[in-house]
Short mmCIF file of C-alpha atoms in Angstrom, two decimals:
data_model
loop_
_atom_site.label_atom_id
_atom_site.label_comp_id
_atom_site.label_asym_id
_atom_site.label_seq_id
_atom_site.Cartn_x
_atom_site.Cartn_y
_atom_site.Cartn_z
CA UNK A 1 -23.18 3.73 -39.76
CA UNK A 2 -24.47 0.68 -41.50
CA UNK A 3 -22.31 -1.64 -39.47
CA UNK A 4 -22.95 -0.28 -35.98
CA UNK A 5 -23.76 -2.47 -33.01
CA UNK A 6 -27.39 -2.47 -31.83
CA UNK A 7 -28.53 -4.87 -34.54
CA UNK A 8 -26.49 -7.70 -33.11
CA UNK A 9 -27.40 -6.70 -29.63
CA UNK A 10 -31.12 -7.22 -29.45
CA UNK A 11 -31.67 -10.86 -30.27
CA UNK A 12 -29.52 -12.39 -27.56
CA UNK A 13 -31.26 -12.33 -24.20
CA UNK A 14 -28.86 -14.68 -22.41
CA UNK A 15 -25.74 -12.76 -23.41
CA UNK A 16 -22.98 -12.87 -20.81
CA UNK A 17 -23.04 -9.09 -20.56
CA UNK A 18 -25.80 -6.91 -21.94
CA UNK A 19 -25.67 -3.17 -21.34
CA UNK A 20 -28.92 -1.52 -22.41
CA UNK A 21 -29.18 2.20 -23.03
CA UNK A 22 -26.66 2.86 -20.24
CA UNK A 23 -25.97 6.44 -19.17
CA UNK A 24 -23.09 7.26 -16.92
CA UNK A 25 -23.14 10.59 -15.13
CA UNK A 26 -21.23 12.07 -12.22
CA UNK A 27 -22.34 14.84 -9.94
CA UNK A 28 -19.84 17.65 -10.06
CA UNK A 29 -18.62 19.34 -6.90
CA UNK A 30 -19.62 22.75 -8.25
CA UNK A 31 -23.13 21.47 -8.99
CA UNK A 32 -24.65 19.98 -12.10
CA UNK A 33 -23.77 16.65 -13.63
CA UNK A 34 -21.14 15.50 -16.02
CA UNK A 35 -22.51 12.98 -18.51
CA UNK A 36 -19.66 10.67 -19.39
CA UNK A 37 -21.43 8.04 -21.43
CA UNK A 38 -24.76 8.33 -23.18
CA UNK A 39 -27.13 5.51 -24.18
CA UNK A 40 -24.53 2.85 -24.61
CA UNK A 41 -25.89 -0.49 -25.71
CA UNK A 42 -23.47 -3.36 -25.89
CA UNK A 43 -23.66 -7.11 -25.65
CA UNK A 44 -21.00 -9.71 -25.17
CA UNK A 45 -22.16 -13.25 -25.99
CA UNK A 46 -20.94 -16.15 -23.90
CA UNK A 47 -17.45 -17.11 -25.08
CA UNK A 48 -17.05 -13.92 -27.12
CA UNK A 49 -14.03 -11.67 -26.98
CA UNK A 50 -15.05 -8.06 -27.37
CA UNK A 51 -12.68 -5.09 -27.34
CA UNK A 52 -13.75 -1.52 -26.69
CA UNK A 53 -11.55 1.11 -28.29
CA UNK A 54 -11.91 4.83 -27.96
CA UNK A 55 -10.03 8.04 -27.37
CA UNK A 56 -8.69 8.84 -23.91
CA UNK A 57 -11.32 9.87 -21.40
CA UNK A 58 -14.26 8.56 -23.39
CA UNK A 59 -15.64 6.41 -20.57
CA UNK A 60 -14.48 3.01 -21.75
CA UNK A 61 -13.45 2.11 -18.21
CA UNK A 62 -16.75 3.31 -16.74
CA UNK A 63 -18.60 0.86 -18.97
CA UNK A 64 -16.39 -1.83 -17.62
CA UNK A 65 -17.05 -0.76 -14.04
CA UNK A 66 -20.77 -0.93 -14.73
CA UNK A 67 -20.43 -4.48 -16.03
CA UNK A 68 -18.43 -5.26 -12.86
CA UNK A 69 -21.06 -3.74 -10.61
CA UNK A 70 -18.51 -1.30 -9.15
CA UNK A 71 -20.53 1.57 -10.62
CA UNK A 72 -24.30 1.95 -10.91
CA UNK A 73 -25.54 3.38 -14.20
CA UNK A 74 -27.32 6.74 -14.04
CA UNK A 75 -29.93 5.32 -16.38
CA UNK A 76 -30.35 2.08 -18.27
CA UNK A 77 -29.60 -1.40 -17.16
CA UNK A 78 -26.88 -4.06 -17.11
CA UNK A 79 -27.90 -7.68 -17.49
CA UNK A 80 -25.57 -10.53 -16.68
CA UNK A 81 -26.64 -13.79 -18.29
CA UNK A 82 -30.14 -12.41 -18.62
CA UNK A 83 -30.51 -11.30 -14.99
CA UNK A 84 -30.35 -7.63 -14.04
CA UNK A 85 -27.17 -6.83 -12.16
CA UNK A 86 -27.44 -5.47 -8.66
CA UNK A 87 -24.42 -5.09 -6.47
CA UNK A 88 -21.11 -6.59 -7.51
CA UNK A 89 -20.95 -8.91 -10.47
CA UNK A 90 -20.01 -12.19 -8.82
CA UNK A 91 -19.54 -13.97 -12.12
CA UNK A 92 -16.88 -11.59 -13.37
CA UNK A 93 -13.14 -11.40 -12.90
CA UNK A 94 -11.60 -7.99 -13.28
CA UNK A 95 -8.05 -7.24 -14.35
CA UNK A 96 -7.23 -3.64 -13.54
CA UNK A 97 -5.01 -1.20 -15.33
CA UNK A 98 -3.16 -0.07 -12.21
CA UNK A 99 -1.32 -2.37 -9.84
CA UNK A 100 -3.97 -4.20 -7.92
CA UNK A 101 -2.02 -7.02 -6.26
CA UNK A 102 -1.83 -7.04 -2.50
CA UNK A 103 1.69 -5.77 -1.88
CA UNK A 104 1.91 -7.54 1.50
CA UNK A 105 1.20 -10.94 -0.01
CA UNK A 106 3.57 -13.13 -2.05
CA UNK A 107 2.69 -14.04 -5.64
CA UNK A 108 1.41 -17.38 -4.40
CA UNK A 109 -0.72 -15.81 -1.64
CA UNK A 110 -2.05 -13.28 -4.09
CA UNK A 111 -3.26 -15.99 -6.42
CA UNK A 112 -4.57 -18.22 -3.62
CA UNK A 113 -6.58 -15.41 -1.98
CA UNK A 114 -9.53 -15.76 -4.36
CA UNK A 115 -10.33 -19.41 -3.53
CA UNK A 116 -9.44 -18.82 0.12
CA UNK A 117 -11.90 -15.95 0.28
CA UNK A 118 -14.52 -18.34 -1.07
CA UNK A 119 -13.81 -20.74 1.77
CA UNK A 120 -11.39 -23.18 0.12
CA UNK A 121 -8.85 -24.27 2.78
CA UNK A 122 -5.29 -23.01 2.24
CA UNK A 123 -3.95 -26.55 1.96
CA UNK A 124 -6.07 -26.93 -1.17
CA UNK A 125 -5.89 -23.37 -2.53
CA UNK A 126 -2.07 -23.08 -2.40
CA UNK A 127 -1.27 -26.00 -4.74
CA UNK A 128 -3.92 -24.76 -7.13
CA UNK A 129 -2.42 -21.29 -7.01
CA UNK A 130 1.04 -22.72 -7.74
CA UNK A 131 -0.48 -24.57 -10.69
CA UNK A 132 -1.80 -21.29 -12.03
CA UNK A 133 1.47 -19.50 -11.46
CA UNK A 134 3.15 -22.19 -13.54
CA UNK A 135 0.54 -21.74 -16.21
CA UNK A 136 1.41 -18.04 -16.52
CA UNK A 137 5.09 -18.90 -16.44
CA UNK A 138 5.90 -17.79 -12.90
CA UNK A 139 6.29 -21.13 -11.11
CA UNK A 140 9.71 -20.09 -9.87
CA UNK A 141 8.47 -16.77 -8.46
CA UNK A 142 5.86 -18.00 -6.03
CA UNK A 143 7.62 -16.56 -2.97
CA UNK A 144 8.30 -13.13 -4.44
CA UNK A 145 6.44 -10.07 -3.24
CA UNK A 146 4.89 -7.85 -5.97
CA UNK A 147 7.60 -5.20 -5.63
CA UNK A 148 10.23 -7.82 -6.55
CA UNK A 149 8.48 -8.60 -9.81
CA UNK A 150 8.62 -6.69 -13.12
CA UNK A 151 5.52 -4.96 -14.49
CA UNK A 152 4.85 -7.83 -16.87
CA UNK A 153 5.27 -10.42 -14.15
CA UNK A 154 2.82 -8.53 -11.94
CA UNK A 155 0.29 -8.61 -14.74
CA UNK A 156 0.77 -12.36 -15.05
CA UNK A 157 0.14 -12.80 -11.31
CA UNK A 158 -2.95 -10.61 -11.74
CA UNK A 159 -4.15 -12.78 -14.58
CA UNK A 160 -3.65 -15.94 -12.50
CA UNK A 161 -5.37 -14.26 -9.53
CA UNK A 162 -8.43 -13.60 -11.63
CA UNK A 163 -8.52 -16.81 -13.64
CA UNK A 164 -8.09 -19.21 -10.71
CA UNK A 165 -11.58 -18.25 -9.63
CA UNK A 166 -12.85 -19.43 -13.03
CA UNK A 167 -15.11 -16.42 -13.66
CA UNK A 168 -17.58 -16.75 -16.54
CA UNK A 169 -16.84 -13.18 -17.60
CA UNK A 170 -13.46 -11.52 -17.86
CA UNK A 171 -13.30 -7.73 -17.68
CA UNK A 172 -10.00 -6.18 -18.57
CA UNK A 173 -9.21 -2.49 -18.29
CA UNK A 174 -6.16 -1.73 -20.47
CA UNK A 175 -4.41 -4.52 -18.56
CA UNK A 176 -1.25 -4.30 -20.64
CA UNK A 177 -1.26 -0.52 -20.92
CA UNK A 178 1.83 0.18 -18.80
CA UNK A 179 3.93 -2.55 -20.40
CA UNK A 180 6.50 -2.17 -23.17
CA UNK A 181 5.64 -3.29 -26.70
CA UNK A 182 7.38 -6.69 -26.59
CA UNK A 183 5.92 -7.62 -23.25
CA UNK A 184 2.47 -6.60 -24.46
CA UNK A 185 2.74 -8.98 -27.35
CA UNK A 186 3.83 -11.83 -25.11
CA UNK A 187 1.06 -11.06 -22.65
CA UNK A 188 -1.47 -10.93 -25.51
CA UNK A 189 -0.45 -14.35 -26.71
CA UNK A 190 -0.58 -15.70 -23.18
CA UNK A 191 -4.05 -14.30 -22.77
CA UNK A 192 -5.23 -15.86 -26.04
CA UNK A 193 -3.74 -19.18 -25.01
CA UNK A 194 -5.50 -19.19 -21.68
CA UNK A 195 -8.70 -17.92 -23.18
CA UNK A 196 -8.86 -20.55 -25.91
CA UNK A 197 -8.59 -23.29 -23.30
CA UNK A 198 -12.08 -22.42 -21.98
CA UNK A 199 -13.71 -19.57 -23.76
CA UNK A 200 -14.97 -17.02 -21.36
CA UNK A 201 -16.81 -13.90 -22.33
CA UNK A 202 -14.21 -11.15 -22.42
CA UNK A 203 -14.73 -7.40 -22.38
CA UNK A 204 -11.34 -5.85 -23.10
CA UNK A 205 -10.81 -2.08 -22.94
CA UNK A 206 -7.84 -0.64 -24.75
CA UNK A 207 -6.74 2.47 -26.59
CA UNK A 208 -4.57 0.39 -28.90
CA UNK A 209 -6.53 -0.50 -32.03
CA UNK A 210 -3.98 -3.04 -33.26
CA UNK A 211 -4.12 -4.86 -29.95
CA UNK A 212 -7.93 -4.82 -30.09
CA UNK A 213 -8.14 -6.32 -33.58
CA UNK A 214 -5.44 -8.90 -32.92
CA UNK A 215 -7.12 -10.21 -29.79
CA UNK A 216 -10.85 -9.96 -30.28
CA UNK A 217 -13.89 -11.25 -32.10
CA UNK A 218 -15.52 -7.88 -32.18
CA UNK A 219 -14.19 -4.34 -31.91
CA UNK A 220 -16.48 -1.68 -30.55
CA UNK A 221 -15.58 1.98 -31.07
CA UNK A 222 -16.61 4.77 -28.76
CA UNK A 223 -16.79 8.49 -29.56
CA UNK A 224 -14.94 11.13 -27.60
CA UNK A 225 -16.51 12.25 -24.29
CA UNK A 226 -18.40 13.90 -22.76
CA UNK A 227 -21.59 12.07 -23.68
CA UNK A 228 -19.57 9.37 -25.36
CA UNK A 229 -21.54 6.95 -27.45
CA UNK A 230 -20.85 3.67 -29.13
CA UNK A 231 -20.36 4.58 -32.77
CA UNK A 232 -19.19 1.45 -34.43
CA UNK A 233 -19.06 -2.31 -34.14
CA UNK A 234 -16.80 -4.42 -36.31
CA UNK A 235 -16.61 -8.19 -36.48
CA UNK A 236 -13.07 -9.57 -36.69
CA UNK A 237 -13.05 -12.75 -38.67
CA UNK A 238 -9.35 -13.47 -38.63
CA UNK A 239 -8.82 -17.19 -38.05
CA UNK A 240 -7.93 -18.54 -34.63
CA UNK A 241 -5.68 -19.61 -33.03
CA UNK A 242 -3.86 -16.37 -33.61
CA UNK A 243 -0.36 -15.22 -32.94
CA UNK A 244 -0.33 -11.54 -32.19
CA UNK A 245 2.81 -10.75 -34.17
CA UNK A 246 1.80 -12.87 -37.13
CA UNK A 247 -1.80 -11.82 -37.37
CA UNK A 248 -0.62 -8.25 -37.84
CA UNK A 249 0.89 -9.28 -41.17
CA UNK A 250 -2.43 -10.58 -42.51
CA UNK A 251 -3.86 -8.36 -45.30
CA UNK A 252 -7.32 -8.77 -43.78
CA UNK A 253 -5.96 -7.27 -40.58
CA UNK A 254 -4.73 -4.23 -42.47
CA UNK A 255 -7.99 -3.75 -44.27
CA UNK A 256 -9.93 -3.89 -41.01
CA UNK A 257 -7.47 -1.64 -39.30
CA UNK A 258 -7.78 0.96 -42.06
CA UNK A 259 -11.59 0.82 -41.91
CA UNK A 260 -11.83 1.19 -38.17
CA UNK A 261 -9.05 3.77 -37.95
CA UNK A 262 -10.82 5.89 -40.54
CA UNK A 263 -13.81 6.12 -38.22
CA UNK A 264 -11.77 6.34 -35.04
CA UNK A 265 -9.38 9.07 -36.16
CA UNK A 266 -11.97 11.82 -36.12
CA UNK A 267 -12.89 10.93 -32.55
CA UNK A 268 -9.32 10.77 -31.38
CA UNK A 269 -8.69 14.25 -32.78
CA UNK A 270 -11.84 15.48 -31.11
CA UNK A 271 -10.81 13.85 -27.86
CA UNK A 272 -7.44 15.56 -27.88
CA UNK A 273 -8.95 18.92 -28.74
CA UNK A 274 -11.27 18.60 -25.72
CA UNK A 275 -8.46 17.50 -23.45
CA UNK A 276 -6.40 20.50 -24.55
CA UNK A 277 -9.33 22.85 -24.09
CA UNK A 278 -9.93 21.57 -20.58
CA UNK A 279 -6.41 22.35 -19.52
CA UNK B 1 32.76 1.71 1.44
CA UNK B 2 33.28 -1.78 2.80
CA UNK B 3 31.84 -2.86 6.16
CA UNK B 4 35.29 -3.01 7.79
CA UNK B 5 36.29 0.48 6.66
CA UNK B 6 32.97 1.88 7.76
CA UNK B 7 33.23 0.26 11.19
CA UNK B 8 36.83 1.43 11.57
CA UNK B 9 35.84 5.00 10.76
CA UNK B 10 32.87 4.85 13.12
CA UNK B 11 35.09 3.61 15.94
CA UNK B 12 37.66 6.25 15.07
CA UNK B 13 35.11 9.03 15.64
CA UNK B 14 34.41 7.73 19.11
CA UNK B 15 38.13 7.31 19.93
CA UNK B 16 38.99 10.86 18.77
CA UNK B 17 36.10 12.48 20.58
CA UNK B 18 36.90 10.69 23.84
CA UNK B 19 40.59 11.44 23.47
CA UNK B 20 39.86 15.13 22.88
CA UNK B 21 37.52 15.20 25.82
CA UNK B 22 40.24 13.56 28.03
CA UNK B 23 43.02 15.85 26.88
CA UNK B 24 40.98 19.05 27.18
CA UNK B 25 39.71 18.20 30.66
CA UNK B 26 43.04 16.91 32.03
CA UNK B 27 46.01 18.80 30.53
CA UNK B 28 46.40 22.54 30.68
CA UNK B 29 46.80 24.12 27.26
CA UNK B 30 48.63 27.50 27.35
CA UNK B 31 48.45 27.24 31.12
CA UNK B 32 44.74 26.67 31.26
CA UNK B 33 42.46 23.62 31.32
CA UNK B 34 39.96 24.47 28.60
CA UNK B 35 37.12 22.26 29.92
CA UNK B 36 37.04 22.46 33.73
CA UNK B 37 36.47 18.93 35.07
CA UNK B 38 33.91 20.29 37.53
CA UNK B 39 31.54 20.96 34.64
CA UNK B 40 32.76 18.41 32.09
CA UNK B 41 34.06 15.59 34.29
CA UNK B 42 36.46 13.38 32.28
CA UNK B 43 36.21 10.07 30.47
CA UNK B 44 38.11 8.12 33.13
CA UNK B 45 35.81 9.18 35.96
CA UNK B 46 32.73 8.52 33.85
CA UNK B 47 33.98 5.06 32.87
CA UNK B 48 34.79 4.33 36.51
CA UNK B 49 31.24 5.33 37.51
CA UNK B 50 29.69 3.17 34.81
CA UNK B 51 31.79 0.20 35.78
CA UNK B 52 31.00 0.75 39.47
CA UNK B 53 27.29 0.70 38.69
CA UNK B 54 27.55 -2.55 36.77
CA UNK B 55 29.89 -4.21 39.24
CA UNK B 56 27.77 -3.33 42.27
CA UNK B 57 24.67 -4.22 40.23
CA UNK B 58 22.64 -1.14 41.21
CA UNK B 59 22.21 -0.20 37.54
CA UNK B 60 20.19 -3.28 36.67
CA UNK B 61 17.29 -2.25 38.85
CA UNK B 62 17.16 1.19 37.17
CA UNK B 63 17.54 -0.26 33.70
CA UNK B 64 14.77 -2.72 34.39
CA UNK B 65 12.43 0.02 35.62
CA UNK B 66 13.07 2.21 32.58
CA UNK B 67 12.74 -0.77 30.22
CA UNK B 68 9.43 -1.93 31.69
CA UNK B 69 8.03 1.61 31.63
CA UNK B 70 9.04 2.00 28.00
CA UNK B 71 7.58 -1.34 26.98
CA UNK B 72 4.29 -0.73 28.79
CA UNK B 73 3.99 2.75 27.28
CA UNK B 74 4.78 1.43 23.84
CA UNK B 75 2.37 -1.50 23.97
CA UNK B 76 -0.55 0.36 25.58
CA UNK B 77 -0.03 3.46 23.42
CA UNK B 78 0.16 1.37 20.25
CA UNK B 79 -2.95 -0.69 21.07
CA UNK B 80 -4.87 2.52 21.77
CA UNK B 81 -3.53 4.19 18.65
CA UNK B 82 -4.40 1.25 16.42
CA UNK B 83 -7.94 0.93 17.80
CA UNK B 84 -8.79 4.61 17.69
CA UNK B 85 -7.02 5.05 14.34
CA UNK B 86 -9.08 2.23 12.85
CA UNK B 87 -12.28 3.53 14.40
CA UNK B 88 -11.81 7.10 13.14
CA UNK B 89 -10.77 6.04 9.64
CA UNK B 90 -13.84 3.86 9.26
CA UNK B 91 -16.17 6.45 10.84
CA UNK B 92 -15.40 9.77 9.16
CA UNK B 93 -18.15 11.48 11.09
CA UNK B 94 -16.66 10.56 14.49
CA UNK B 95 -13.27 11.65 13.20
CA UNK B 96 -14.69 15.02 12.10
CA UNK B 97 -16.28 15.63 15.51
CA UNK B 98 -13.13 14.80 17.45
CA UNK B 99 -10.69 16.37 14.99
CA UNK B 100 -10.12 19.73 16.80
CA UNK B 101 -9.64 18.00 20.16
CA UNK B 102 -7.18 15.50 18.74
CA UNK B 103 -5.17 18.39 17.25
CA UNK B 104 -5.34 20.30 20.49
CA UNK B 105 -4.12 17.48 22.70
CA UNK B 106 -1.42 16.54 20.18
CA UNK B 107 -0.14 20.13 20.06
CA UNK B 108 0.24 20.23 23.82
CA UNK B 109 3.85 19.72 24.99
CA UNK B 110 3.44 16.47 26.86
CA UNK B 111 5.97 17.41 29.59
CA UNK B 112 3.39 19.71 31.18
CA UNK B 113 1.23 16.64 31.78
CA UNK B 114 3.94 15.00 33.89
CA UNK B 115 3.02 16.76 37.17
CA UNK B 116 -0.63 15.81 36.73
CA UNK B 117 0.24 12.19 36.07
CA UNK B 118 2.51 12.17 39.16
CA UNK B 119 -0.45 13.48 41.19
CA UNK B 120 -2.82 10.93 39.73
CA UNK B 121 -0.59 7.85 39.59
CA UNK B 122 2.07 8.61 42.23
CA UNK B 123 5.84 8.29 41.99
CA UNK B 124 5.76 4.68 40.77
CA UNK B 125 6.11 3.46 37.20
CA UNK B 126 2.52 4.23 36.12
CA UNK B 127 2.92 8.00 35.97
CA UNK B 128 5.82 7.46 33.53
CA UNK B 129 3.89 4.90 31.55
CA UNK B 130 1.02 7.41 31.24
CA UNK B 131 3.39 10.08 29.92
CA UNK B 132 4.87 7.61 27.43
CA UNK B 133 1.43 6.58 26.25
CA UNK B 134 0.45 10.14 25.46
CA UNK B 135 3.51 10.36 23.22
CA UNK B 136 3.23 6.97 21.53
CA UNK B 137 -0.53 7.02 21.08
CA UNK B 138 -0.58 9.98 18.72
CA UNK B 139 2.20 8.73 16.48
CA UNK B 140 0.59 5.33 16.06
CA UNK B 141 -2.88 6.85 15.80
CA UNK B 142 -1.99 9.23 12.97
CA UNK B 143 -0.13 6.51 11.08
CA UNK B 144 -2.90 3.93 11.36
CA UNK B 145 -5.52 6.53 10.47
CA UNK B 146 -3.52 7.44 7.39
CA UNK B 147 -2.85 3.80 6.57
CA UNK B 148 -6.51 2.81 6.61
CA UNK B 149 -7.59 5.89 4.68
CA UNK B 150 -4.93 5.61 2.02
CA UNK B 151 -5.49 2.02 0.99
CA UNK B 152 -5.10 2.04 -2.80
CA UNK B 153 -8.60 2.23 -4.34
CA UNK B 154 -7.54 -0.24 -7.02
CA UNK B 155 -6.39 -2.79 -4.45
CA UNK B 156 -9.66 -2.31 -2.62
CA UNK B 157 -11.76 -2.69 -5.79
CA UNK B 158 -9.76 -5.76 -6.70
CA UNK B 159 -10.34 -7.27 -3.26
CA UNK B 160 -14.05 -6.70 -3.61
CA UNK B 161 -14.12 -8.19 -7.09
CA UNK B 162 -12.29 -11.22 -5.68
CA UNK B 163 -15.33 -11.71 -3.44
CA UNK B 164 -14.17 -10.33 -0.10
CA UNK B 165 -16.79 -9.36 2.47
CA UNK B 166 -16.31 -6.55 5.02
CA UNK B 167 -14.56 -8.85 7.50
CA UNK B 168 -12.19 -10.24 4.90
CA UNK B 169 -11.47 -6.72 3.64
CA UNK B 170 -10.55 -5.80 7.18
CA UNK B 171 -8.22 -8.71 7.57
CA UNK B 172 -6.57 -8.82 4.15
CA UNK B 173 -6.57 -5.15 3.14
CA UNK B 174 -7.14 -2.56 5.85
CA UNK B 175 -5.26 -4.33 8.63
CA UNK B 176 -2.03 -5.04 6.71
CA UNK B 177 -2.07 -1.53 5.27
CA UNK B 178 -2.53 0.09 8.67
CA UNK B 179 0.13 -2.17 10.22
CA UNK B 180 2.62 -1.26 7.55
CA UNK B 181 2.16 2.40 8.36
CA UNK B 182 2.40 1.70 12.06
CA UNK B 183 5.63 -0.28 11.62
CA UNK B 184 7.10 2.40 9.44
CA UNK B 185 6.92 4.64 12.53
CA UNK B 186 8.15 1.94 14.89
CA UNK B 187 11.51 3.63 15.50
CA UNK B 188 9.84 6.91 16.31
CA UNK B 189 7.20 5.46 18.60
CA UNK B 190 9.68 3.24 20.51
CA UNK B 191 12.01 6.21 20.85
CA UNK B 192 9.14 8.30 22.26
CA UNK B 193 8.21 5.56 24.72
CA UNK B 194 11.73 5.76 26.12
CA UNK B 195 11.65 9.57 26.14
CA UNK B 196 8.37 9.45 28.09
CA UNK B 197 9.82 7.09 30.63
CA UNK B 198 13.08 8.94 31.16
CA UNK B 199 11.54 12.43 31.29
CA UNK B 200 8.93 11.18 33.74
CA UNK B 201 11.64 9.71 35.94
CA UNK B 202 13.66 12.86 35.75
CA UNK B 203 10.74 14.93 36.98
CA UNK B 204 10.01 12.75 39.95
CA UNK B 205 10.59 9.07 40.60
CA UNK B 206 12.15 6.55 42.95
CA UNK B 207 14.05 4.51 40.34
CA UNK B 208 15.07 4.47 36.68
CA UNK B 209 17.76 5.96 34.48
CA UNK B 210 16.15 9.41 34.56
CA UNK B 211 16.08 9.28 38.33
CA UNK B 212 19.74 8.26 38.39
CA UNK B 213 20.71 11.26 36.27
CA UNK B 214 18.55 13.60 38.28
CA UNK B 215 20.10 12.34 41.55
CA UNK B 216 23.65 12.80 40.29
CA UNK B 217 22.80 16.30 39.04
CA UNK B 218 21.35 17.18 42.44
CA UNK B 219 24.74 16.70 44.09
CA UNK B 220 26.79 18.23 41.21
CA UNK B 221 28.12 14.76 40.40
CA UNK B 222 28.88 15.56 36.75
CA UNK B 223 30.56 12.19 36.20
CA UNK B 224 27.33 10.57 37.37
CA UNK B 225 25.25 12.63 34.94
CA UNK B 226 27.50 11.72 32.03
CA UNK B 227 27.61 8.07 33.10
CA UNK B 228 23.81 8.03 33.20
CA UNK B 229 23.68 9.58 29.74
CA UNK B 230 26.05 6.96 28.34
CA UNK B 231 24.09 4.07 29.80
CA UNK B 232 20.90 5.61 28.43
CA UNK B 233 22.43 6.07 24.98
CA UNK B 234 23.63 2.49 24.88
CA UNK B 235 20.22 1.34 26.06
CA UNK B 236 18.48 3.27 23.24
CA UNK B 237 20.93 1.95 20.64
CA UNK B 238 20.27 -1.64 21.69
CA UNK B 239 16.50 -1.13 21.61
CA UNK B 240 16.80 0.48 18.19
CA UNK B 241 18.74 -2.51 16.89
CA UNK B 242 16.06 -4.85 18.20
CA UNK B 243 13.36 -2.75 16.55
CA UNK B 244 15.27 -2.87 13.24
CA UNK B 245 15.41 -6.64 13.46
CA UNK B 246 11.68 -6.90 14.19
CA UNK B 247 10.92 -4.44 11.36
CA UNK B 248 13.00 -6.40 8.87
CA UNK B 249 11.05 -9.55 9.65
CA UNK B 250 7.62 -7.93 9.60
CA UNK B 251 8.01 -5.83 6.50
CA UNK B 252 9.64 -8.31 4.10
CA UNK B 253 7.09 -7.39 1.48
CA UNK B 254 8.14 -3.74 1.42
CA UNK B 255 10.62 -2.48 -1.14
CA UNK B 256 13.86 -1.16 0.30
CA UNK B 257 14.27 2.61 0.47
CA UNK B 258 14.77 4.04 -3.01
CA UNK B 259 12.68 1.46 -4.81
CA UNK B 260 9.52 3.40 -4.02
CA UNK B 261 6.37 2.25 -2.35
CA UNK B 262 4.13 -0.16 -4.22
#
């Protein structure tokens, strides 16, 4: 693996996110431990868009949870802008895979809750929230409750909810996973638009390699679990600004896709075999 | 089915039932009255009794007593249920310790408590309120307990990532979730509050709809029993309508039945 990650990782002490030799393990009910991730080292520089791709159940999301501070690593360390992380990562915004909006709040209230939690008075937070709803194209839906919105619209509200707090780091766990192909593309472009306005560090987990390449600056590949490891790190040099549907026609895109897929395929097969065996 | 047709059909059911009741209790069929008026009264007598109650105004006192007992039982039982439900859900150890006793008390048919409450609180409204509370409390308690425990972990993680502290989590996540579960059982708990009041009155009281029915039964006044039942039924329907209105306002954020819970 000539092109694998650690080389780029070491020399940047003030990286937005730096996971060093992180192990993730869970205690099993019947005794013993299940090692999900082993010695994962990964950095995301400030303003960099990094995608993690790997077979199902490889522990991509657990790495994200460690960067968020929702999960403590079994071994190793997570540094956020050079400082070791303890407790929740206050500089990160997290977009979840599952529905995470408050169902009892309107779209507007859902977006405004972040600033309001931080002590901004509602009279100030609400107009700002409306501004953000307009930015994600939902200005007319401010009074809707989440159940009245489509899946894509809920993701937009979620994006606004996270971005209004202006986090320095954006953690995204297959945020567009449940959406249909067209909506995913639109959401991807929206995300790139918003991101290019002020480049945050992004850690984006997905199982969709095309999506990963189209969006990110670097694609990190994980092996199948248990004891998943980071097995590859590719730089994506496609020019920005990108349009998701157009960038996929670029020959460089195809070349990269073929390269990465070649490495990933073996792991995906392994991952499936293990999932089948477990059943 | 349009609203008008539906309403017409609903009214038709009432008209036919009452007509059948009238015919069977009044006119002999094959030389025999199928429903002897002594046991089944007849609609005319029952209506007369109901009208007499409202004209003389005696009914208002009884309605008021039953209503206030139901409201007190509902409010006190709900407050208790919410507080204990919250407490148990946030303190799993306490919940585990009390679990068998909660199950035991809940399994007990509450009617057997009525005599004790009458001894403790007398024949006034408070013995009925106490009976109603024992019914309402458990419904609200179980719902709130469930509501707090079953908050979606993703919503909770999201709330924490958005920077909420314990107090804000309580206010923005646990509380609305628990309330939504409580309100989803609003019809049941209000119904049980009324049941507690009426059963309590029936078993021993000086006023109330249950008392009215019990008095009529004591002198074999079947028309009185039926009249009491009709007033009670109308009373419950009106309360249920009010509850539906309150529910609609409070749970605007919930999908209608069939859309699934968020």
